[in-house]
Every structure is written in C-alpha cells, then in structure tokens.
Coordinates of C-alpha atoms and ligand atoms in Angstrom, one line a residue:
M1 CA -250.2 123.6 -161.7
V2 CA -246.9 123.9 -160.6
E3 CA -245.2 126.9 -161.7
Y4 CA -241.4 127.5 -163.1
N5 CA -240.6 129.1 -159.5
D6 CA -241.8 126.8 -157.4
L7 CA -239.3 124.4 -158.4
I8 CA -236.6 126.6 -158.4
F9 CA -235.5 127.1 -154.8
E10 CA -232.0 128.2 -155.3
I11 CA -232.1 132.2 -156.4
S12 CA -229.0 133.0 -155.2
R13 CA -226.0 134.4 -157.4
P14 CA -222.6 135.2 -156.4
G15 CA -222.0 139.1 -155.9
R16 CA -225.7 140.0 -156.2
I17 CA -227.2 142.1 -153.2
G18 CA -230.3 143.4 -152.0
S19 CA -228.8 145.8 -149.6
S20 CA -226.4 148.6 -149.5
L21 CA -225.2 149.8 -146.2
P22 CA -222.8 153.2 -145.9
E23 CA -219.3 153.4 -145.2
S24 CA -218.4 152.6 -141.8
D25 CA -217.1 155.8 -140.0
V26 CA -216.0 153.8 -136.4
E27 CA -213.1 151.8 -136.0
S28 CA -213.0 148.4 -136.6
V29 CA -212.2 146.1 -133.6
D30 CA -209.8 143.3 -133.9
I31 CA -211.7 140.3 -133.4
Q32 CA -209.2 138.1 -133.7
N33 CA -207.7 139.1 -130.3
K34 CA -211.4 140.0 -128.4
L35 CA -213.4 136.4 -129.1
P36 CA -212.5 133.0 -128.1
K37 CA -211.2 130.9 -131.2
H38 CA -214.1 128.4 -131.4
L39 CA -216.5 131.6 -131.6
I40 CA -214.7 133.0 -134.8
R41 CA -215.9 132.2 -138.2
D42 CA -212.6 130.1 -140.1
V43 CA -215.0 130.6 -143.7
P44 CA -217.6 133.5 -144.2
A45 CA -221.2 132.7 -144.0
E46 CA -223.1 130.9 -146.9
L47 CA -225.9 133.6 -146.8
P48 CA -228.2 133.5 -150.0
E49 CA -227.0 136.4 -152.6
V50 CA -230.3 138.0 -154.3
S51 CA -231.6 141.4 -155.2
E52 CA -234.5 142.9 -153.1
L53 CA -237.2 142.4 -155.4
Q54 CA -236.2 138.2 -155.4
L55 CA -236.2 138.6 -152.0
V56 CA -240.1 140.3 -151.6
R57 CA -241.2 138.0 -154.2
H58 CA -239.4 134.8 -152.4
Y59 CA -241.8 135.9 -149.0
T60 CA -244.4 136.8 -150.5
A61 CA -245.0 133.5 -152.7
L62 CA -244.3 131.4 -149.7
S63 CA -247.0 133.7 -147.5
N64 CA -249.1 132.5 -150.2
K65 CA -249.0 129.4 -150.2
N66 CA -250.0 129.2 -146.6
H67 CA -253.4 128.8 -145.5
G68 CA -254.5 131.2 -142.9
I69 CA -257.7 132.2 -141.6
D70 CA -257.5 135.2 -143.5
N71 CA -257.7 133.8 -147.2
G72 CA -259.9 130.7 -145.8
F73 CA -262.2 128.5 -143.7
Y74 CA -259.9 126.8 -141.0
P75 CA -262.5 124.5 -138.7
L76 CA -259.2 122.8 -136.8
G77 CA -261.6 121.1 -133.8
S78 CA -259.7 121.8 -130.1
C79 CA -257.2 124.8 -132.3
T80 CA -260.3 127.8 -132.7
M81 CA -258.8 129.2 -136.0
K82 CA -261.2 132.3 -135.2
Y83 CA -261.0 135.8 -137.0
N84 CA -258.6 137.7 -135.4
P85 CA -259.9 141.6 -135.9
K86 CA -257.2 143.9 -137.2
I87 CA -257.5 146.8 -134.6
N88 CA -256.0 144.5 -132.6
E89 CA -252.6 144.7 -134.4
D90 CA -253.1 148.3 -134.5
V91 CA -253.0 149.1 -130.6
A92 CA -250.1 146.1 -130.3
R93 CA -248.4 148.2 -132.2
L94 CA -248.7 151.6 -131.0
E95 CA -245.2 152.9 -130.1
G96 CA -245.9 153.6 -126.1
F97 CA -246.1 149.9 -126.4
S98 CA -244.3 149.0 -128.9
R99 CA -241.3 150.6 -128.2
I100 CA -240.7 150.2 -124.5
H101 CA -238.3 147.9 -122.6
P102 CA -238.7 145.2 -119.2
Y103 CA -235.6 147.4 -117.6
Q104 CA -237.3 150.4 -118.3
P105 CA -238.0 151.6 -114.9
V106 CA -241.6 150.9 -113.5
E107 CA -242.6 154.5 -113.2
T108 CA -242.0 154.8 -116.6
V109 CA -243.9 152.0 -117.9
Q110 CA -246.9 152.8 -115.7
G111 CA -249.2 152.3 -118.6
A112 CA -248.5 149.0 -119.8
L113 CA -248.7 147.9 -116.3
E114 CA -251.8 149.0 -115.5
V115 CA -253.0 147.3 -119.2
L116 CA -251.3 143.8 -117.6
Y117 CA -253.0 144.3 -113.9
E118 CA -256.4 144.8 -116.0
L119 CA -256.5 142.3 -118.0
Q120 CA -255.9 140.1 -114.9
E121 CA -258.7 140.8 -113.5
E122 CA -260.8 140.8 -116.5
L123 CA -259.3 137.1 -116.7
A124 CA -260.6 136.4 -113.2
V125 CA -263.8 137.3 -113.7
I126 CA -263.8 135.6 -117.4
T127 CA -263.1 132.2 -115.7
G128 CA -264.4 133.0 -112.1
M129 CA -261.1 132.8 -110.2
D130 CA -259.4 135.1 -107.5
A131 CA -256.3 135.7 -109.1
V132 CA -254.0 135.7 -112.5
T133 CA -250.6 135.3 -114.0
L134 CA -249.3 136.6 -117.0
Q135 CA -246.2 135.1 -117.6
P136 CA -246.9 131.8 -119.2
S137 CA -246.5 131.8 -122.8
A138 CA -248.3 129.0 -124.1
G139 CA -251.1 126.6 -123.3
A140 CA -248.6 124.1 -122.3
Q141 CA -246.6 125.9 -120.5
G142 CA -249.6 127.0 -118.2
E143 CA -250.2 123.6 -117.7
W144 CA -247.0 123.0 -116.4
T145 CA -246.9 126.2 -114.0
G146 CA -250.4 125.1 -112.7
L147 CA -249.0 122.0 -112.3
M148 CA -246.0 123.5 -110.0
M149 CA -248.7 125.1 -107.9
V150 CA -250.3 121.9 -107.5
K151 CA -247.2 120.9 -106.1
A152 CA -246.2 123.4 -104.0
Y153 CA -250.0 123.6 -102.4
H154 CA -249.5 119.8 -101.3
A155 CA -246.1 120.1 -100.1
Q156 CA -246.8 123.6 -98.0
K157 CA -249.2 121.4 -96.1
G158 CA -246.8 118.3 -96.2
E159 CA -248.3 115.8 -98.6
T160 CA -246.0 114.5 -101.6
R161 CA -248.9 113.5 -103.8
K162 CA -247.9 111.9 -106.7
Q163 CA -250.9 111.3 -109.2
V164 CA -252.7 113.4 -111.8
L165 CA -255.8 112.0 -113.3
V166 CA -256.6 112.8 -116.8
P167 CA -259.6 111.7 -119.0
D168 CA -258.5 109.3 -122.0
S169 CA -259.9 112.0 -124.1
A170 CA -257.7 114.8 -123.1
H171 CA -255.4 117.3 -124.7
G172 CA -251.9 115.4 -125.4
T173 CA -250.4 118.1 -123.5
N174 CA -252.3 117.2 -120.4
P175 CA -250.1 114.2 -119.4
A176 CA -247.2 115.1 -120.9
S177 CA -247.3 118.5 -118.5
A178 CA -248.2 116.1 -116.0
T179 CA -244.6 114.5 -116.5
V180 CA -243.0 117.1 -116.7
A181 CA -243.7 118.6 -114.0
G182 CA -242.9 115.5 -111.8
F183 CA -246.2 113.6 -111.8
E184 CA -247.2 109.9 -112.2
T185 CA -250.3 109.9 -115.2
I186 CA -253.0 107.9 -114.2
T187 CA -255.8 107.6 -117.1
I188 CA -259.8 107.7 -116.6
P189 CA -261.4 106.2 -119.3
S190 CA -264.8 107.9 -121.0
N191 CA -268.2 106.8 -120.8
E192 CA -270.5 105.6 -123.8
N193 CA -272.0 109.1 -123.9
G194 CA -268.1 110.5 -124.0
L195 CA -268.1 111.5 -120.8
V196 CA -266.1 110.9 -117.8
N197 CA -267.0 107.5 -116.1
L198 CA -268.1 108.6 -112.5
E199 CA -267.4 105.0 -111.8
E200 CA -264.1 104.6 -113.2
L201 CA -263.0 108.0 -111.5
K202 CA -264.2 107.3 -108.1
K203 CA -261.8 103.7 -108.4
H204 CA -258.7 106.0 -109.2
V205 CA -259.2 108.9 -106.7
G206 CA -257.1 109.0 -103.5
P207 CA -254.8 109.8 -100.8
D208 CA -252.2 110.0 -103.7
T209 CA -254.1 112.4 -106.4
A210 CA -252.8 115.4 -106.4
A211 CA -255.1 116.8 -108.6
L212 CA -257.4 115.9 -112.0
M213 CA -256.9 117.7 -115.7
L214 CA -260.2 118.5 -117.2
T215 CA -261.4 120.4 -119.8
N216 CA -265.4 121.4 -120.2
P217 CA -267.0 121.0 -122.5
N218 CA -264.7 117.7 -123.5
T219 CA -262.9 117.9 -126.8
L220 CA -265.7 115.8 -127.9
G221 CA -267.5 119.0 -127.9
L222 CA -269.6 117.6 -125.1
F223 CA -270.4 119.0 -121.6
E224 CA -269.3 116.9 -118.8
K225 CA -273.0 117.6 -116.8
E226 CA -271.6 115.8 -113.6
I227 CA -268.9 118.0 -113.0
V228 CA -270.4 118.9 -109.4
E229 CA -270.3 115.8 -108.3
I230 CA -266.4 115.3 -110.2
A231 CA -265.2 118.3 -108.2
Q232 CA -266.8 116.9 -105.2
V233 CA -265.2 113.5 -105.7
V234 CA -261.5 115.1 -105.7
H235 CA -262.4 117.6 -103.3
E236 CA -263.1 115.5 -100.7
A237 CA -260.1 113.1 -101.4
G238 CA -257.5 116.4 -100.8
G239 CA -257.1 116.9 -105.1
L240 CA -257.7 119.7 -106.9
L241 CA -259.0 120.6 -109.9
Y242 CA -257.3 121.7 -113.1
Y243 CA -259.4 123.0 -115.9
D244 CA -258.0 123.1 -119.6
G245 CA -259.4 126.3 -120.9
A246 CA -257.2 126.5 -123.6
N247 CA -260.7 126.3 -125.8
A248 CA -263.0 128.5 -123.9
N249 CA -265.3 129.6 -127.0
A250 CA -268.5 127.8 -125.5
I251 CA -268.1 129.1 -121.8
L252 CA -267.7 133.1 -122.0
G253 CA -269.9 135.0 -120.5
K254 CA -272.0 131.4 -119.7
T255 CA -270.4 129.7 -116.5
T256 CA -266.8 129.7 -115.5
P257 CA -264.2 127.0 -114.0
G258 CA -264.6 128.8 -111.1
Q259 CA -268.5 127.9 -110.8
M260 CA -267.9 124.3 -111.7
G261 CA -265.6 123.7 -109.0
F262 CA -262.1 124.1 -110.4
D263 CA -259.2 125.4 -108.8
I264 CA -257.0 126.0 -111.5
V265 CA -257.1 127.5 -115.0
H266 CA -254.7 127.8 -118.1
L267 CA -256.2 130.2 -121.4
N268 CA -255.3 130.2 -124.5
L269 CA -255.1 134.1 -125.4
H270 CA -254.3 132.6 -128.8
K271 CA -257.1 130.5 -129.4
T272 CA -260.2 131.6 -127.6
F273 CA -259.3 135.5 -127.4
T274 CA -257.7 135.8 -131.2
T275 CA -254.3 135.8 -131.4
P276 CA -253.3 134.6 -134.5
H277 CA -251.5 131.6 -134.0
G278 CA -251.0 128.2 -135.7
G279 CA -247.8 128.5 -137.1
G280 CA -246.1 128.2 -133.9
G281 CA -245.5 131.5 -132.8
P282 CA -245.6 133.6 -129.8
G283 CA -249.0 132.9 -127.7
A284 CA -249.5 133.5 -123.7
G285 CA -251.2 130.6 -121.6
P286 CA -252.7 133.0 -118.4
V287 CA -253.3 130.8 -115.1
G288 CA -256.1 131.6 -113.1
V289 CA -255.7 130.6 -109.6
K290 CA -258.7 130.1 -106.7
E291 CA -257.4 132.1 -103.1
K292 CA -255.7 129.0 -101.7
L293 CA -253.1 128.9 -104.4
I294 CA -252.4 132.5 -104.4
P295 CA -249.1 132.3 -102.4
F296 CA -247.9 130.2 -105.0
L297 CA -248.1 132.4 -108.1
P298 CA -245.0 133.0 -110.6
V299 CA -243.4 136.4 -109.5
P300 CA -243.1 139.5 -110.2
R301 CA -246.3 140.1 -109.8
V302 CA -248.3 143.1 -111.3
E303 CA -249.7 144.4 -108.5
K304 CA -251.5 147.9 -107.4
D305 CA -250.1 149.5 -104.6
G306 CA -252.2 152.8 -104.1
G307 CA -252.1 154.9 -107.0
N308 CA -249.3 152.9 -108.7
Y309 CA -249.1 149.5 -110.4
V310 CA -246.0 147.8 -109.3
L311 CA -243.7 144.2 -110.2
N312 CA -243.8 142.6 -106.6
S313 CA -241.2 139.5 -106.6
N314 CA -241.8 139.3 -102.6
H315 CA -243.7 136.2 -102.0
P316 CA -241.8 133.7 -100.3
L317 CA -244.2 130.6 -101.9
S318 CA -244.1 131.6 -105.2
I319 CA -243.0 128.6 -107.5
G320 CA -241.0 131.7 -109.1
R321 CA -240.5 133.2 -112.0
V322 CA -241.7 131.0 -115.4
K323 CA -240.8 133.0 -118.0
G324 CA -238.5 135.6 -118.8
Y325 CA -240.2 139.0 -118.4
Y326 CA -243.9 139.6 -117.8
G327 CA -245.4 137.5 -120.4
N328 CA -245.2 137.9 -124.2
F329 CA -246.6 141.6 -124.0
G330 CA -247.9 142.2 -127.7
I331 CA -250.3 138.9 -127.3
L332 CA -251.6 140.3 -123.6
L333 CA -252.2 143.6 -125.3
R334 CA -254.2 141.7 -128.8
A335 CA -256.3 140.0 -125.9
Y336 CA -256.5 143.0 -123.8
T337 CA -258.1 145.3 -127.0
Y338 CA -260.0 141.9 -128.0
I339 CA -261.6 141.8 -124.3
R340 CA -262.2 145.5 -124.0
T341 CA -263.8 145.6 -127.5
M342 CA -266.1 142.9 -127.2
G343 CA -267.5 143.7 -124.0
P344 CA -269.6 141.0 -121.7
E345 CA -272.8 141.1 -124.3
G346 CA -269.9 140.3 -126.9
L347 CA -268.0 137.9 -125.5
R348 CA -271.3 136.4 -124.5
Q349 CA -272.7 136.6 -127.9
V350 CA -269.5 134.7 -128.5
S351 CA -270.2 131.1 -126.8
E352 CA -273.5 131.3 -128.4
S353 CA -272.5 132.1 -131.7
A354 CA -269.9 129.3 -131.4
V355 CA -272.1 126.9 -130.3
L356 CA -275.3 127.1 -133.1
H357 CA -272.9 127.0 -135.4
A358 CA -271.3 124.0 -134.7
N359 CA -274.5 122.0 -134.3
Y360 CA -276.1 123.8 -137.3
L361 CA -272.9 122.2 -139.0
R362 CA -273.0 118.9 -137.2
K363 CA -277.2 118.3 -138.0
R364 CA -276.1 119.0 -141.8
L365 CA -273.1 116.5 -141.8
E366 CA -274.1 113.8 -139.4
P367 CA -276.8 111.6 -142.1
Y368 CA -273.5 111.8 -144.6
F369 CA -270.8 110.2 -141.3
E370 CA -271.0 108.5 -138.5
A371 CA -271.5 110.6 -135.5
P372 CA -270.3 108.2 -132.5
Y373 CA -271.9 111.0 -130.1
A374 CA -275.3 112.5 -131.9
Q375 CA -276.2 114.9 -129.5
I376 CA -276.2 118.4 -128.7
C377 CA -272.7 119.8 -128.8
K378 CA -270.9 122.9 -127.4
H379 CA -268.0 124.7 -129.7
E380 CA -267.1 121.8 -131.3
F381 CA -268.2 117.9 -132.2
V382 CA -266.8 115.0 -133.8
L383 CA -267.7 112.6 -136.6
S384 CA -265.9 109.3 -137.6
G385 CA -265.0 108.2 -141.2
S386 CA -265.4 104.7 -140.2
R387 CA -268.2 104.4 -143.0
Q388 CA -265.7 105.1 -145.4
K389 CA -263.1 103.5 -144.4
K390 CA -265.5 100.1 -145.3
L391 CA -265.2 101.7 -148.9
G392 CA -261.2 101.7 -149.1
V393 CA -261.0 105.7 -148.2
R394 CA -259.7 106.6 -144.6
T395 CA -260.3 110.1 -143.0
L396 CA -257.0 111.4 -143.9
D397 CA -257.9 111.2 -147.5
M398 CA -261.0 112.9 -146.8
A399 CA -258.8 115.4 -145.7
K400 CA -256.2 115.8 -148.0
R401 CA -259.3 115.9 -150.6
L402 CA -260.5 119.2 -148.9
L403 CA -257.5 120.9 -150.0
D404 CA -258.4 120.6 -153.2
F405 CA -261.4 123.2 -152.5
G406 CA -259.5 125.3 -150.3
Y407 CA -260.5 124.5 -146.9
H408 CA -258.2 124.0 -143.7
P409 CA -259.2 120.2 -143.0
P410 CA -260.9 119.7 -139.5
T411 CA -258.7 118.3 -136.5
I412 CA -258.2 114.5 -137.7
Y413 CA -257.4 111.3 -135.6
F414 CA -258.4 113.0 -132.1
P415 CA -259.5 112.8 -129.8
L416 CA -257.7 109.0 -129.7
N417 CA -261.2 107.4 -128.5
V418 CA -262.7 108.0 -131.7
E419 CA -262.3 105.5 -135.1
E420 CA -261.2 107.7 -137.9
C421 CA -262.0 110.5 -136.0
L422 CA -262.8 114.4 -137.7
M423 CA -262.7 117.1 -135.2
I424 CA -265.0 120.1 -136.5
E425 CA -264.2 123.8 -134.8
P426 CA -266.4 126.1 -136.9
T427 CA -265.9 129.3 -134.7
E428 CA -268.6 132.2 -134.1
T429 CA -267.0 134.3 -137.0
E430 CA -268.4 132.5 -140.1
S431 CA -271.2 133.2 -142.1
K432 CA -274.2 131.0 -142.8
E433 CA -272.8 130.9 -146.6
T434 CA -269.5 129.3 -145.3
L435 CA -270.5 126.9 -143.4
D436 CA -273.2 125.6 -146.1
A437 CA -270.1 125.7 -148.4
F438 CA -268.5 123.6 -146.4
A439 CA -271.2 121.2 -145.6
D440 CA -272.1 120.9 -149.5
V441 CA -268.4 120.1 -150.2
M442 CA -268.5 117.5 -147.1
I443 CA -271.2 115.8 -148.4
Q444 CA -270.0 116.0 -152.0
I445 CA -266.9 114.1 -150.6
S446 CA -268.9 111.5 -149.2
K447 CA -270.5 111.0 -152.3
E448 CA -267.3 110.6 -154.6
V449 CA -266.3 108.3 -151.2
E450 CA -268.9 105.7 -152.5
E451 CA -269.0 106.9 -156.5
N452 CA -265.3 107.9 -157.3
P453 CA -262.9 106.8 -154.4
G454 CA -260.0 107.5 -156.4
I455 CA -260.4 111.6 -156.9
V456 CA -260.3 111.3 -152.7
L457 CA -257.2 108.5 -152.5
E458 CA -255.3 110.0 -154.9
A459 CA -256.3 114.1 -153.4
P460 CA -254.9 116.6 -153.2
H461 CA -255.0 117.7 -156.9
S462 CA -254.5 121.3 -156.7
T463 CA -251.7 122.0 -154.8
V464 CA -248.1 123.4 -155.2
I465 CA -246.4 119.5 -153.5
G466 CA -249.1 116.6 -153.2
R467 CA -248.9 114.0 -149.8
L468 CA -245.9 115.1 -147.5
D469 CA -244.1 112.4 -145.8
E470 CA -245.4 113.9 -142.6
V471 CA -243.3 111.9 -140.4
Q472 CA -239.6 112.6 -141.9
A473 CA -240.9 116.7 -141.7
A474 CA -241.5 116.7 -138.5
R475 CA -238.3 114.4 -137.5
Q476 CA -236.3 116.0 -140.2
P477 CA -237.0 119.3 -140.9
I478 CA -234.4 121.6 -142.8
L479 CA -234.6 124.7 -141.0
R480 CA -232.1 126.7 -142.3
Y481 CA -230.6 128.2 -145.7
E482 CA -228.7 125.1 -146.9
K483 CA -227.3 125.8 -150.8
A484 CA -229.2 123.9 -153.3
V485 CA -227.6 121.4 -155.0
E486 CA -226.4 121.3 -158.5
V487 CA -229.3 118.5 -159.1
E488 CA -232.5 120.7 -158.8
K489 CA -231.2 123.2 -161.4
E490 CA -230.8 119.9 -163.8
T491 CA -233.9 118.4 -162.6
V492 CA -235.8 121.4 -164.0
K493 CA -233.9 121.7 -167.0
S494 CA -235.0 118.2 -168.4
Ligands
PLP1 C1 -254.0 123.9 -127.8 C2 -254.5 123.4 -126.7 C3 -253.7 122.8 -125.5 C4 -252.2 123.8 -125.7 O1 -251.7 124.8 -126.0 P1 -250.6 125.5 -126.9 O2 -250.4 126.5 -126.3 O3 -250.4 124.3 -128.3 O4 -249.5 124.7 -126.1 C5 -253.9 122.0 -124.5 N1 -255.0 122.2 -124.3 C6 -256.4 122.0 -125.1 C7 -257.6 121.5 -125.2 C8 -255.8 122.7 -126.2 O5 -257.0 122.6 -127.5

C-alpha cells in the first residue's frame, strides 16, 4: 500500500527549525575579506527546514525501505551478504579505537598498531602468503594495488610485460583494474564444464604475460581442479598468479591461494570477514603477497621493532602509498574481531556450512530451473532462467517477483557466460528454515511462470515503487537535496 508519507518528498517549511545553538561567544570573522571571492556564497544555502522529529522520522522511514541482511535473506551471489555479528560493532566503537587520530605519535597508538600488525599476520596465514598490506579500501583497489606490484616486479627484472589474462567468468573489476594499471586484458574462454580451458590458456601465455587473474572457486561456484597445472603454465612463462579472493567463504581453513600456487591475493573484508556492505559504504581489500613481492608492498608498513610497533616507509622499491593513512581502520577492527571470535575451527566451519547450504539449495532448485553446471558446487551456484524465458518470462521478472516475498534477489545476468543467469549464494549464517522458505518461493515462482505469468511479469506488487528506470537511476542519480517543485504537492492533492 502506498502511504501518504511516501508521496510527500518535500517536508520543509520556512522558519521551521530542528536544533538550537547557543549564542556565539567568539568574535565573528570578517569572511568577506579573508576568503577568496569565488568561495563565498551570494545567497544562503537552501537547506531543508524541518523539526527534529520530522528528521528522525524521515531517516527511520528511509532505513525501513532498505533491505538489509538484518531484516531478510540476501542470497546475492559473489557478494557474500552474511550476518555481521554485533560484537564487531561494539569493538569498533571502543573509545581507545574510535577516538584516536592518524597523526598521533606512534608511541601513543601502540594498541591500534598491534591490532593492525596481528591482522596482517592472521590474513597471511589464512591466505598462505608471506606478508600483507591493509591499505586498500576495496576489492577493486586491492586488485589495482596487486597489479601495480606485478608491474614493479617485472620492471625490477628489466621486463615490460603488457598482458593480463582473465577468464571470461571473471568479476568485472578484474579487467577494469588491469586496464587502470596500464595492462592489456586478454580473455580466456571457459570450457564446457565452466572451468579455465587449459589448452586455450597455453595458447595465450607467453613472454608478454604479466599475470593471470583467477578466482577459485570461480564465479560459477566451481573449483578449478587443474589449478596446479594452470599455475605451472603461467610461472614457466615468467608470469605471476593473482588470486581474486573477494569471496573466500569456501576455502577458509580448507586450502589457501598460497598452496594453490598464487603469488598475490586480495580479500574483501566487507564480504568474507563480516563488515556490513552493499550501500557503497567503506570497505577493505587487503593484499597478501609471496616473499618475492614483499619489497613492492605499499608504505608505510606496520612492522614490529623489538617490543614496539612502528610505521616504516623506508622501503625504496615500494609502489608507494595507495590510501590516506593506514587503511579503513574501523573495518579492519571488525575483521580482526571476527577472526579472533571465530578462531581457526570456526573459520573452517564457515566454509563447510557455506558449501553445504549452497549445495542444499542447488539440489532443491535444480528440478525447476535449467542448471548448466549441475555438479557439486562450493559456496555459490548458478541456475539459468532459459526454460522460463521460452514461456515469455525473464530472469529479471522472477527477481522482481522475489521482492513480493521479502527476499533480496540473487545476482542476475552474471557471470556473463550463462544465459539468463541466476547466481545464488546463501552463506553459512542462514538456518535450514530460511533456506527451505526461499526454495519454496522460488519453486512457487517457477510454477507461476507456467500457470499465471502475468503476476511475475508485473511484479513487484508489494513495494512502494514498482520497476525503476535502472539506467537513469545509475546515470543521473539525484544525490543532494533539491527543493521539490510545486507539481508534486498538487499530484498528491488530486
Ligand atoms: C565484490 C568483488 C570484487 C570487487 O570488490 P569491491 O570491494 O566491490 O571493489 C572483485 N571480485 C569479486 C569476485 C567480487 O565478488
């Protein structure tokens, strides 16, 4: 049902006020003469004028419209929307962490540096790498950081290798990061089993290969069984192996990129290590490297000198600083808390449950949807809506129909090598009841497609706004307050 409040976007009234400030008791500065002319406003800023209660209701109403992991199932493949334990928030809020400043002398923030140091060590163990930087603030920035180290590594040997190989199932950030780092991307097609085609790979590997970027398990949720051979082929040609570890949910405590033969890996702490994400908020994409790449890590590095923790910038081969200060500290704290509360056994359990849940859902749904790779999967799996498409209903329509049942849809139309793709990642934190309820709804939708397709084609029926123009919403988002025009109020009245 559409509420009256949902239609009134403009609640500002001239002169209404939500706060009261005490009289200023400092002498006012003559701004006109102190600031450059072009920085001074001619007219006062047009800010919304609302009471405190209206403001509270406005933001509460907005938060209620937002679907998050705390209010419902969110099986977004490749994005690992798992539950984020609240103890992480408690720790990130501790005054000793939240009220320090990056410019403080290092002697006064030894505890914070100890956390960073220990997190580096733990992530090195988890990934099978020799050293880790915590600086990058997203997976994509981690990729770019890793590739800049690849470049520096080859340059140090007097080589200018230009090509980065990326399989066709890769996350879009892989070719994008390679391009931003100045490489040329070569796409390697998958074979009929959804895995890297070793013969194709061999054709493209050569003296110009800087690196191969790979995710294992790949974005189809399948484990690259030939990973050792793949690593050998690339290494023999003098290239490096980059592991996209954004989603490490299937390998924690089971295997490591280091064991598989990778030289560089990034992790998304805001996926695998329970930092809330999805709204474009802060993230963290630490990068681990093998011994031979340590000299190129970003500076300053958090190191231990006797009993003290130090920030060391004295690494002449470093690619430099990639982020202001030392990374997104609050996110790093949450990941540290998560790793310490789970322990090695707990992290192993994460992988086992994530894989079990994915396979349980896969088995329940396979009779109702096309399953291009019907085999044991890791933490996620793909289905195809091609059967439903023949009946005139597309995957997008089924995704919209899921909204009517209070679920966030899975990732759709990715990876690109699966027609009408649905990519489902239930994560380890859901109960069997939730998995069953979701499966029941998916099965119901598949039946609706056959018996009453209109209800799917016109979905969603229960949300405040129906289908958005997603292209326009992405290309021309209205991100700042603009006083609403009179027309809107009239529409409400009529
Ligand atoms: C999410 C994701 C990325 C990118 O991470 P961001 O933090 O969004 O930049 C890269 N690769 C894979 C496989 C991902 O799932």
